[in-house]
Amino acid sequence: MFDIHSHTQYSGDIPAGKGNSVRELCLSAIEKGLTGIAITDHFDIDGIRDGFFPPLDHESVARDIMDAKEEFKGRLTVLHGIELGQATHMPEESHEQLRSQPYDIVLGSVHAVRGIIDFYDTDMTNMPQSEYVALWELYLKEMLDTIEWGNFDVLTHITYPKRYYLRDGITDFPDIKGKGREYFEPILKAVIDKGITLECNTSGLRQNIGECLPNRDLLEFYYELGGRDITLGSDAHKAIDLGAGFVEASEMLREIGFRYLTKFESRKKDFYSIQEDIK
Ligand SMILES: [Zn+2]
Ligand SMILES: [Zn+2]
C-alpha cells in the first residue's frame, strides 16, 4: 500500500528539531509494511511570499529523496512529491516551481482562502455565523478554482476547515451532515471530469474530528457520481503516523465499492488492488 502524503523535518509547519528525516520516514514505512511513500512537504506559496509560512529548501528535499530512492530500491518506492498550497493565488509561480524539480506526484491543497491566513491559524471562536459561513463558501470556491487551474495530481483533504470550526467550538457551522452533498457536488464532479485523484486523508481519524477527510458520506457520494480514482494519505508529520488508519479507511472504501487505489510515479497514475497487508 502507498501512503501518498507525508511530511519531513523540512516542512515549514514542523518546528526545528522536531519531525523526521526522509530516511527515518522510509525506515518507518518499511516497518509498517507500506510498499511506497510520497514525501510531500508543504509549499504554501502565498504564505511564503507573505512571510507567515517558512520557505521550503527544495534542493535538500530533492537530494535526500534521491538518496532514499537509491538506498531503498527494491524494498520501498520513494516518491518525490510536494504539497502545493493555494496554487491559484500565484499560478505562474506555481507552474514554475513544478517545472523546476522532477516530481513524481503533486498534491493540490487549499489551507487558506484569499485574504485570510491558514484556517489552522485563524481563531474563529467569536466569529459571527454570517462570517464563518461566508468563509466556508469561499473555501469551496477556492477548491473549484484550484481544480480549474489543474496542474496537480491529487486533491487533498477536502473539508479541511471543518477541523478548525470544531476546534473553535463552532458546531452549527455549515452543516456538513445535512448539506455535505450539496456543497461538494460541483467539486466532486469537477475532480472526476478533470481526471484528478481524490485523497482519502486519514489524519482526521487521529484528531478531534474522528473521521477521514472527506467523511464516509462524501466518499459514497463520490462513488455514486462515478468517482473511482482514490488514494490514501496519512498526512503524517511524524514517522510513527505513516499509514495510520489505513486498515480502517481501506475497509471503508471497500465497503463503499472501491476496488483499486491510485499511485503515481513521474506524475503518471497507476492503479493497484486494495490490500489489507498493513500492520
Ligand atoms: Zn494539507
Ligand atoms: Zn499535509
PDB file of C-alpha atoms and ligand atoms in Angstrom:
ATOM      1  CA  MET A   1       0.000   0.000   0.000  1.00  0.00           C
ATOM      2  CA  PHE A   2       1.123   3.540  -0.762  1.00  0.00           C
ATOM      3  CA  ASP A   3       0.962   6.467   1.612  1.00  0.00           C
ATOM      4  CA  ILE A   4       0.932   9.416  -0.755  1.00  0.00           C
ATOM      5  CA  HIS A   5       1.026  12.194   1.828  1.00  0.00           C
ATOM      6  CA  SER A   6       3.816  12.672   4.373  1.00  0.00           C
ATOM      7  CA  HIS A   7       5.970  15.456   5.803  1.00  0.00           C
ATOM      8  CA  THR A   8       9.614  15.579   6.869  1.00  0.00           C
ATOM      9  CA  GLN A   9      11.615  17.917   9.070  1.00  0.00           C
ATOM     10  CA  TYR A  10      11.889  20.252   6.061  1.00  0.00           C
ATOM     11  CA  SER A  11       8.182  21.024   6.152  1.00  0.00           C
ATOM     12  CA  GLY A  12       7.624  24.614   7.262  1.00  0.00           C
ATOM     13  CA  ASP A  13       4.911  23.697   9.771  1.00  0.00           C
ATOM     14  CA  ILE A  14       7.244  21.436  11.768  1.00  0.00           C
ATOM     15  CA  PRO A  15       9.297  23.238  14.447  1.00  0.00           C
ATOM     16  CA  ALA A  16      13.093  22.995  14.195  1.00  0.00           C
ATOM     17  CA  GLY A  17      14.412  19.878  15.887  1.00  0.00           C
ATOM     18  CA  LYS A  18      11.057  18.084  15.577  1.00  0.00           C
ATOM     19  CA  GLY A  19       9.977  15.943  12.695  1.00  0.00           C
ATOM     20  CA  ASN A  20      11.860  13.209  10.916  1.00  0.00           C
ATOM     21  CA  SER A  21      14.306  12.910   8.067  1.00  0.00           C
ATOM     22  CA  VAL A  22      13.376  11.383   4.720  1.00  0.00           C
ATOM     23  CA  ARG A  23      15.410   8.322   5.703  1.00  0.00           C
ATOM     24  CA  GLU A  24      13.582   7.923   9.032  1.00  0.00           C
ATOM     25  CA  LEU A  25      10.247   8.110   7.241  1.00  0.00           C
ATOM     26  CA  CYS A  26      11.384   5.430   4.800  1.00  0.00           C
ATOM     27  CA  LEU A  27      12.534   3.101   7.567  1.00  0.00           C
ATOM     28  CA  SER A  28       9.242   3.550   9.381  1.00  0.00           C
ATOM     29  CA  ALA A  29       7.282   2.925   6.162  1.00  0.00           C
ATOM     30  CA  ILE A  30       9.077  -0.387   5.645  1.00  0.00           C
ATOM     31  CA  GLU A  31       8.452  -1.385   9.243  1.00  0.00           C
ATOM     32  CA  LYS A  32       4.755  -0.657   8.804  1.00  0.00           C
ATOM     33  CA  GLY A  33       4.534  -2.801   5.696  1.00  0.00           C
ATOM     34  CA  LEU A  34       3.965   0.012   3.208  1.00  0.00           C
ATOM     35  CA  THR A  35       5.196  -0.559  -0.329  1.00  0.00           C
ATOM     36  CA  GLY A  36       5.583   3.110  -1.195  1.00  0.00           C
ATOM     37  CA  ILE A  37       5.530   6.590   0.254  1.00  0.00           C
ATOM     38  CA  ALA A  38       5.423  10.053  -1.200  1.00  0.00           C
ATOM     39  CA  ILE A  39       7.364  12.767   0.571  1.00  0.00           C
ATOM     40  CA  THR A  40       5.129  15.810   0.139  1.00  0.00           C
ATOM     41  CA  ASP A  41       6.458  18.704   2.181  1.00  0.00           C
ATOM     42  CA  HIS A  42       4.425  21.878   2.426  1.00  0.00           C
ATOM     43  CA  PHE A  43       4.881  24.601  -0.102  1.00  0.00           C
ATOM     44  CA  ASP A  44       2.176  27.153   0.694  1.00  0.00           C
ATOM     45  CA  ILE A  45       3.271  29.522  -1.972  1.00  0.00           C
ATOM     46  CA  ASP A  46       1.338  32.650  -0.945  1.00  0.00           C
ATOM     47  CA  GLY A  47       2.119  32.157   2.754  1.00  0.00           C
ATOM     48  CA  ILE A  48       5.828  32.040   1.919  1.00  0.00           C
ATOM     49  CA  ARG A  49       5.548  35.210  -0.163  1.00  0.00           C
ATOM     50  CA  ASP A  50       3.672  36.979   2.650  1.00  0.00           C
ATOM     51  CA  GLY A  51       6.098  35.792   5.306  1.00  0.00           C
ATOM     52  CA  PHE A  52       3.821  33.741   7.532  1.00  0.00           C
ATOM     53  CA  PHE A  53       4.932  30.347   6.228  1.00  0.00           C
ATOM     54  CA  PRO A  54       8.607  29.302   6.232  1.00  0.00           C
ATOM     55  CA  PRO A  55      10.112  28.595   2.802  1.00  0.00           C
ATOM     56  CA  LEU A  56      10.946  25.070   1.684  1.00  0.00           C
ATOM     57  CA  ASP A  57      14.526  24.017   0.967  1.00  0.00           C
ATOM     58  CA  HIS A  58      13.688  22.308  -2.329  1.00  0.00           C
ATOM     59  CA  GLU A  59      17.296  21.312  -3.054  1.00  0.00           C
ATOM     60  CA  SER A  60      17.824  19.498   0.251  1.00  0.00           C
ATOM     61  CA  VAL A  61      14.475  17.720  -0.025  1.00  0.00           C
ATOM     62  CA  ALA A  62      15.309  16.612  -3.570  1.00  0.00           C
ATOM     63  CA  ARG A  63      18.790  15.405  -2.579  1.00  0.00           C
ATOM     64  CA  ASP A  64      17.524  13.373   0.390  1.00  0.00           C
ATOM     65  CA  ILE A  65      14.753  11.817  -1.693  1.00  0.00           C
ATOM     66  CA  MET A  66      17.221  10.919  -4.426  1.00  0.00           C
ATOM     67  CA  ASP A  67      19.457   9.238  -1.849  1.00  0.00           C
ATOM     68  CA  ALA A  68      16.478   7.372  -0.376  1.00  0.00           C
ATOM     69  CA  LYS A  69      15.302   6.173  -3.793  1.00  0.00           C
ATOM     70  CA  GLU A  70      18.732   4.631  -4.221  1.00  0.00           C
ATOM     71  CA  GLU A  71      19.099   3.217  -0.706  1.00  0.00           C
ATOM     72  CA  PHE A  72      15.641   1.624  -0.535  1.00  0.00           C
ATOM     73  CA  LYS A  73      15.430   0.388  -4.123  1.00  0.00           C
ATOM     74  CA  GLY A  74      13.565  -2.933  -4.242  1.00  0.00           C
ATOM     75  CA  ARG A  75      12.240  -2.515  -0.699  1.00  0.00           C
ATOM     76  CA  LEU A  76      10.217   0.702  -0.842  1.00  0.00           C
ATOM     77  CA  THR A  77       9.123   3.015  -3.637  1.00  0.00           C
ATOM     78  CA  VAL A  78      10.015   6.549  -2.598  1.00  0.00           C
ATOM     79  CA  LEU A  79       8.189   9.287  -4.456  1.00  0.00           C
ATOM     80  CA  HIS A  80       9.314  12.862  -4.781  1.00  0.00           C
ATOM     81  CA  GLY A  81       6.225  14.907  -4.062  1.00  0.00           C
ATOM     82  CA  ILE A  82       5.134  18.310  -2.919  1.00  0.00           C
ATOM     83  CA  GLU A  83       2.037  19.638  -1.172  1.00  0.00           C
ATOM     84  CA  LEU A  84       1.324  22.799  -3.083  1.00  0.00           C
ATOM     85  CA  GLY A  85      -0.991  25.120  -1.145  1.00  0.00           C
ATOM     86  CA  GLN A  86      -3.071  27.883  -2.733  1.00  0.00           C
ATOM     87  CA  ALA A  87      -1.572  27.463  -6.219  1.00  0.00           C
ATOM     88  CA  THR A  88      -4.255  29.720  -7.685  1.00  0.00           C
ATOM     89  CA  HIS A  89      -3.047  32.673  -5.622  1.00  0.00           C
ATOM     90  CA  MET A  90       0.222  32.569  -7.593  1.00  0.00           C
ATOM     91  CA  PRO A  91      -0.493  30.399 -10.640  1.00  0.00           C
ATOM     92  CA  GLU A  92       2.541  31.310 -12.746  1.00  0.00           C
ATOM     93  CA  GLU A  93       4.994  30.872  -9.885  1.00  0.00           C
ATOM     94  CA  SER A  94       3.326  27.545  -9.053  1.00  0.00           C
ATOM     95  CA  HIS A  95       3.817  26.280 -12.604  1.00  0.00           C
ATOM     96  CA  GLU A  96       7.420  27.463 -12.430  1.00  0.00           C
ATOM     97  CA  GLN A  97       8.088  25.550  -9.214  1.00  0.00           C
ATOM     98  CA  LEU A  98       6.617  22.377 -10.668  1.00  0.00           C
ATOM     99  CA  ARG A  99       8.879  22.654 -13.681  1.00  0.00           C
ATOM    100  CA  SER A 100      11.956  23.046 -11.500  1.00  0.00           C
ATOM    101  CA  GLN A 101      12.019  19.558  -9.937  1.00  0.00           C
ATOM    102  CA  PRO A 102      11.351  16.045 -11.277  1.00  0.00           C
ATOM    103  CA  TYR A 103       8.222  15.455  -9.208  1.00  0.00           C
ATOM    104  CA  ASP A 104       6.518  12.082  -9.050  1.00  0.00           C
ATOM    105  CA  ILE A 105       3.339  13.455  -7.500  1.00  0.00           C
ATOM    106  CA  VAL A 106       1.844  16.871  -6.786  1.00  0.00           C
ATOM    107  CA  LEU A 107      -0.786  17.352  -4.104  1.00  0.00           C
ATOM    108  CA  GLY A 108      -3.134  20.300  -4.567  1.00  0.00           C
ATOM    109  CA  SER A 109      -4.269  21.814  -1.276  1.00  0.00           C
ATOM    110  CA  VAL A 110      -6.372  24.684  -0.032  1.00  0.00           C
ATOM    111  CA  HIS A 111      -5.425  25.660   3.530  1.00  0.00           C
ATOM    112  CA  ALA A 112      -6.496  29.278   3.298  1.00  0.00           C
ATOM    113  CA  VAL A 113      -8.810  31.489   1.316  1.00  0.00           C
ATOM    114  CA  ARG A 114      -7.762  34.811  -0.158  1.00  0.00           C
ATOM    115  CA  GLY A 115      -7.329  37.482   2.452  1.00  0.00           C
ATOM    116  CA  ILE A 116      -7.113  35.202   5.474  1.00  0.00           C
ATOM    117  CA  ILE A 117      -4.258  33.112   6.780  1.00  0.00           C
ATOM    118  CA  ASP A 118      -4.486  29.325   7.070  1.00  0.00           C
ATOM    119  CA  PHE A 119      -7.639  28.084   8.843  1.00  0.00           C
ATOM    120  CA  TYR A 120      -5.193  26.427  11.235  1.00  0.00           C
ATOM    121  CA  ASP A 121      -4.032  29.891  12.377  1.00  0.00           C
ATOM    122  CA  THR A 122      -7.446  31.555  12.264  1.00  0.00           C
ATOM    123  CA  ASP A 123      -9.300  31.993  15.537  1.00  0.00           C
ATOM    124  CA  MET A 124     -12.987  31.658  14.779  1.00  0.00           C
ATOM    125  CA  THR A 125     -14.096  31.409  18.414  1.00  0.00           C
ATOM    126  CA  ASN A 126     -16.072  34.642  18.461  1.00  0.00           C
ATOM    127  CA  MET A 127     -16.773  34.912  14.785  1.00  0.00           C
ATOM    128  CA  PRO A 128     -20.369  35.766  13.835  1.00  0.00           C
ATOM    129  CA  GLN A 129     -22.160  32.989  11.980  1.00  0.00           C
ATOM    130  CA  SER A 130     -22.505  35.021   8.793  1.00  0.00           C
ATOM    131  CA  GLU A 131     -18.726  35.332   8.665  1.00  0.00           C
ATOM    132  CA  TYR A 132     -17.823  31.691   9.163  1.00  0.00           C
ATOM    133  CA  VAL A 133     -20.493  30.595   6.693  1.00  0.00           C
ATOM    134  CA  ALA A 134     -19.007  33.046   4.170  1.00  0.00           C
ATOM    135  CA  LEU A 135     -15.527  31.621   4.831  1.00  0.00           C
ATOM    136  CA  TRP A 136     -16.800  28.105   4.222  1.00  0.00           C
ATOM    137  CA  GLU A 137     -18.321  29.176   0.919  1.00  0.00           C
ATOM    138  CA  LEU A 138     -15.086  30.884  -0.086  1.00  0.00           C
ATOM    139  CA  TYR A 139     -13.223  27.683   0.726  1.00  0.00           C
ATOM    140  CA  LEU A 140     -15.465  25.733  -1.665  1.00  0.00           C
ATOM    141  CA  LYS A 141     -14.910  28.354  -4.367  1.00  0.00           C
ATOM    142  CA  GLU A 142     -11.132  28.203  -3.892  1.00  0.00           C
ATOM    143  CA  MET A 143     -11.210  24.446  -4.377  1.00  0.00           C
ATOM    144  CA  LEU A 144     -13.135  24.809  -7.621  1.00  0.00           C
ATOM    145  CA  ASP A 145     -10.607  27.402  -8.811  1.00  0.00           C
ATOM    146  CA  THR A 146      -7.759  25.057  -7.892  1.00  0.00           C
ATOM    147  CA  ILE A 147      -9.308  22.192  -9.869  1.00  0.00           C
ATOM    148  CA  GLU A 148      -9.798  24.564 -12.796  1.00  0.00           C
ATOM    149  CA  TRP A 149      -6.088  25.565 -12.557  1.00  0.00           C
ATOM    150  CA  GLY A 150      -5.406  21.866 -12.642  1.00  0.00           C
ATOM    151  CA  ASN A 151      -1.627  21.361 -12.604  1.00  0.00           C
ATOM    152  CA  PHE A 152      -1.654  18.807  -9.792  1.00  0.00           C
ATOM    153  CA  ASP A 153      -2.449  15.109  -9.356  1.00  0.00           C
ATOM    154  CA  VAL A 154      -4.356  14.705  -6.094  1.00  0.00           C
ATOM    155  CA  LEU A 155      -6.895  16.974  -4.398  1.00  0.00           C
ATOM    156  CA  THR A 156      -6.160  16.701  -0.689  1.00  0.00           C
ATOM    157  CA  HIS A 157      -8.222  16.624   2.484  1.00  0.00           C
ATOM    158  CA  ILE A 158     -11.447  18.204   1.268  1.00  0.00           C
ATOM    159  CA  THR A 159     -13.484  19.532   4.257  1.00  0.00           C
ATOM    160  CA  TYR A 160     -10.188  20.674   5.851  1.00  0.00           C
ATOM    161  CA  PRO A 161     -11.662  23.768   7.612  1.00  0.00           C
ATOM    162  CA  LYS A 162     -14.183  21.583   9.456  1.00  0.00           C
ATOM    163  CA  ARG A 163     -11.378  20.575  11.801  1.00  0.00           C
ATOM    164  CA  TYR A 164     -10.839  24.166  12.861  1.00  0.00           C
ATOM    165  CA  TYR A 165     -14.518  25.046  13.117  1.00  0.00           C
ATOM    166  CA  LEU A 166     -14.861  22.191  15.592  1.00  0.00           C
ATOM    167  CA  ARG A 167     -11.666  23.200  17.402  1.00  0.00           C
ATOM    168  CA  ASP A 168     -13.085  26.700  17.874  1.00  0.00           C
ATOM    169  CA  GLY A 169     -16.359  25.378  19.260  1.00  0.00           C
ATOM    170  CA  ILE A 170     -18.472  26.031  16.165  1.00  0.00           C
ATOM    171  CA  THR A 171     -20.753  23.032  15.977  1.00  0.00           C
ATOM    172  CA  ASP A 172     -23.535  24.515  13.854  1.00  0.00           C
ATOM    173  CA  PHE A 173     -21.151  25.519  11.075  1.00  0.00           C
ATOM    174  CA  PRO A 174     -22.346  24.963   7.511  1.00  0.00           C
ATOM    175  CA  ASP A 175     -23.903  21.649   8.270  1.00  0.00           C
ATOM    176  CA  ILE A 176     -21.728  19.047   6.598  1.00  0.00           C
ATOM    177  CA  LYS A 177     -24.024  16.188   7.616  1.00  0.00           C
ATOM    178  CA  GLY A 178     -27.151  17.695   6.126  1.00  0.00           C
ATOM    179  CA  LYS A 179     -25.640  19.665   3.282  1.00  0.00           C
ATOM    180  CA  GLY A 180     -22.354  17.952   2.543  1.00  0.00           C
ATOM    181  CA  ARG A 181     -23.537  16.550  -0.773  1.00  0.00           C
ATOM    182  CA  GLU A 182     -24.986  19.871  -1.903  1.00  0.00           C
ATOM    183  CA  TYR A 183     -21.789  21.695  -1.053  1.00  0.00           C
ATOM    184  CA  PHE A 184     -19.440  19.207  -2.623  1.00  0.00           C
ATOM    185  CA  GLU A 185     -21.293  18.046  -5.724  1.00  0.00           C
ATOM    186  CA  PRO A 186     -19.641  20.607  -8.060  1.00  0.00           C
ATOM    187  CA  ILE A 187     -16.213  19.842  -6.602  1.00  0.00           C
ATOM    188  CA  LEU A 188     -16.527  16.072  -6.893  1.00  0.00           C
ATOM    189  CA  LYS A 189     -17.901  16.353 -10.435  1.00  0.00           C
ATOM    190  CA  ALA A 190     -15.061  18.685 -11.437  1.00  0.00           C
ATOM    191  CA  VAL A 191     -12.479  16.289  -9.979  1.00  0.00           C
ATOM    192  CA  ILE A 192     -13.965  13.418 -12.000  1.00  0.00           C
ATOM    193  CA  ASP A 193     -14.166  15.479 -15.207  1.00  0.00           C
ATOM    194  CA  LYS A 194     -10.553  16.626 -14.886  1.00  0.00           C
ATOM    195  CA  GLY A 195      -9.159  13.167 -14.078  1.00  0.00           C
ATOM    196  CA  ILE A 196      -7.798  14.357 -10.736  1.00  0.00           C
ATOM    197  CA  THR A 197      -7.397  11.799  -7.944  1.00  0.00           C
ATOM    198  CA  LEU A 198      -9.316  12.337  -4.713  1.00  0.00           C
ATOM    199  CA  GLU A 199      -7.423  11.815  -1.475  1.00  0.00           C
ATOM    200  CA  CYS A 200      -8.949   9.958   1.434  1.00  0.00           C
ATOM    201  CA  ASN A 201      -6.911  11.674   4.149  1.00  0.00           C
ATOM    202  CA  THR A 202      -6.775   9.601   7.331  1.00  0.00           C
ATOM    203  CA  SER A 203      -5.350  12.307   9.623  1.00  0.00           C
ATOM    204  CA  GLY A 204      -8.843  13.045  10.946  1.00  0.00           C
ATOM    205  CA  LEU A 205      -9.032   9.556  12.447  1.00  0.00           C
ATOM    206  CA  ARG A 206      -6.341  10.551  14.957  1.00  0.00           C
ATOM    207  CA  GLN A 207      -7.772  14.021  15.610  1.00  0.00           C
ATOM    208  CA  ASN A 208     -10.885  15.508  17.215  1.00  0.00           C
ATOM    209  CA  ILE A 209     -12.866  15.244  14.004  1.00  0.00           C
ATOM    210  CA  GLY A 210     -12.716  11.414  14.254  1.00  0.00           C
ATOM    211  CA  GLU A 211     -13.304  10.701  10.549  1.00  0.00           C
ATOM    212  CA  CYS A 212     -11.456  10.759   7.254  1.00  0.00           C
ATOM    213  CA  LEU A 213     -11.349  13.911   5.151  1.00  0.00           C
ATOM    214  CA  PRO A 214     -13.702  13.688   3.364  1.00  0.00           C
ATOM    215  CA  ASN A 215     -16.037  11.601   5.507  1.00  0.00           C
ATOM    216  CA  ARG A 216     -17.803   8.395   4.516  1.00  0.00           C
ATOM    217  CA  ASP A 217     -20.931  10.090   3.220  1.00  0.00           C
ATOM    218  CA  LEU A 218     -18.960  12.224   0.766  1.00  0.00           C
ATOM    219  CA  LEU A 219     -16.855   9.249  -0.312  1.00  0.00           C
ATOM    220  CA  GLU A 220     -20.068   7.323  -1.006  1.00  0.00           C
ATOM    221  CA  PHE A 221     -21.390  10.300  -2.962  1.00  0.00           C
ATOM    222  CA  TYR A 222     -18.149  10.468  -4.974  1.00  0.00           C
ATOM    223  CA  TYR A 223     -18.562   6.768  -5.791  1.00  0.00           C
ATOM    224  CA  GLU A 224     -22.226   7.274  -6.783  1.00  0.00           C
ATOM    225  CA  LEU A 225     -21.178  10.097  -9.104  1.00  0.00           C
ATOM    226  CA  GLY A 226     -18.802   7.679 -10.829  1.00  0.00           C
ATOM    227  CA  GLY A 227     -15.590   8.532  -8.984  1.00  0.00           C
ATOM    228  CA  ARG A 228     -13.206   5.580  -8.758  1.00  0.00           C
ATOM    229  CA  ASP A 229      -9.883   7.391  -8.587  1.00  0.00           C
ATOM    230  CA  ILE A 230      -8.969   7.431  -4.906  1.00  0.00           C
ATOM    231  CA  THR A 231      -5.807   7.317  -2.853  1.00  0.00           C
ATOM    232  CA  LEU A 232      -4.843   7.104   0.807  1.00  0.00           C
ATOM    233  CA  GLY A 233      -2.745   9.706   2.603  1.00  0.00           C
ATOM    234  CA  SER A 234      -1.889   9.772   6.292  1.00  0.00           C
ATOM    235  CA  ASP A 235      -0.619  13.378   6.248  1.00  0.00           C
ATOM    236  CA  ALA A 236       1.962  12.126   8.774  1.00  0.00           C
ATOM    237  CA  HIS A 237       4.099  14.859  10.308  1.00  0.00           C
ATOM    238  CA  LYS A 238       5.958  12.157  12.298  1.00  0.00           C
ATOM    239  CA  ALA A 239       7.322   8.848  11.051  1.00  0.00           C
ATOM    240  CA  ILE A 240       5.154   6.960  13.517  1.00  0.00           C
ATOM    241  CA  ASP A 241       1.951   8.203  11.854  1.00  0.00           C
ATOM    242  CA  LEU A 242       2.743   6.846   8.390  1.00  0.00           C
ATOM    243  CA  GLY A 243      -0.044   4.580   7.207  1.00  0.00           C
ATOM    244  CA  ALA A 244      -2.093   5.377  10.334  1.00  0.00           C
ATOM    245  CA  GLY A 245      -5.761   4.493   9.896  1.00  0.00           C
ATOM    246  CA  PHE A 246      -5.194   2.729   6.571  1.00  0.00           C
ATOM    247  CA  VAL A 247      -6.751  -0.569   7.660  1.00  0.00           C
ATOM    248  CA  GLU A 248      -9.927   1.178   8.783  1.00  0.00           C
ATOM    249  CA  ALA A 249     -10.023   3.510   5.786  1.00  0.00           C
ATOM    250  CA  SER A 250      -9.373   0.807   3.195  1.00  0.00           C
ATOM    251  CA  GLU A 251     -12.103  -1.367   4.736  1.00  0.00           C
ATOM    252  CA  MET A 252     -14.491   1.552   4.478  1.00  0.00           C
ATOM    253  CA  LEU A 253     -13.517   2.168   0.852  1.00  0.00           C
ATOM    254  CA  ARG A 254     -14.064  -1.493   0.037  1.00  0.00           C
ATOM    255  CA  GLU A 255     -17.486  -1.440   1.692  1.00  0.00           C
ATOM    256  CA  ILE A 256     -18.416   1.571  -0.428  1.00  0.00           C
ATOM    257  CA  GLY A 257     -17.393  -0.340  -3.544  1.00  0.00           C
ATOM    258  CA  PHE A 258     -13.887   0.870  -4.391  1.00  0.00           C
ATOM    259  CA  ARG A 259     -11.618  -1.935  -5.566  1.00  0.00           C
ATOM    260  CA  TYR A 260      -8.474  -0.014  -6.508  1.00  0.00           C
ATOM    261  CA  LEU A 261      -6.254   2.672  -5.093  1.00  0.00           C
ATOM    262  CA  THR A 262      -4.218   5.100  -7.148  1.00  0.00           C
ATOM    263  CA  LYS A 263      -0.452   5.540  -7.017  1.00  0.00           C
ATOM    264  CA  PHE A 264       1.920   7.704  -9.029  1.00  0.00           C
ATOM    265  CA  GLU A 265       5.377   7.808 -10.479  1.00  0.00           C
ATOM    266  CA  SER A 266       6.768  10.629 -12.626  1.00  0.00           C
ATOM    267  CA  ARG A 267       3.281  12.128 -12.393  1.00  0.00           C
ATOM    268  CA  LYS A 268       1.692   9.159 -14.177  1.00  0.00           C
ATOM    269  CA  LYS A 269      -1.053   7.341 -12.356  1.00  0.00           C
ATOM    270  CA  ASP A 270      -1.424   3.644 -11.909  1.00  0.00           C
ATOM    271  CA  PHE A 271      -3.945   1.534 -10.005  1.00  0.00           C
ATOM    272  CA  TYR A 272      -3.479  -1.316  -7.573  1.00  0.00           C
ATOM    273  CA  SER A 273      -5.854  -3.556  -5.717  1.00  0.00           C
ATOM    274  CA  ILE A 274      -6.885  -2.514  -2.194  1.00  0.00           C
ATOM    275  CA  GLN A 275      -4.937  -4.751   0.170  1.00  0.00           C
ATOM    276  CA  GLU A 276      -5.011  -5.331   3.852  1.00  0.00           C
ATOM    277  CA  ASP A 277      -1.338  -6.135   4.171  1.00  0.00           C
ATOM    278  CA  ILE A 278      -0.508  -3.405   6.609  1.00  0.00           C
ATOM    279  CA  LYS A 279       0.368  -3.819  10.258  1.00  0.00           C
TER     280      LYS A 279
HETATM  281 ZN    ZN B   1      -2.539  19.978   3.898  1.00  0.00          ZN
HETATM  282 ZN    ZN B   2      -0.047  17.673   4.519  1.00  0.00          ZN
END
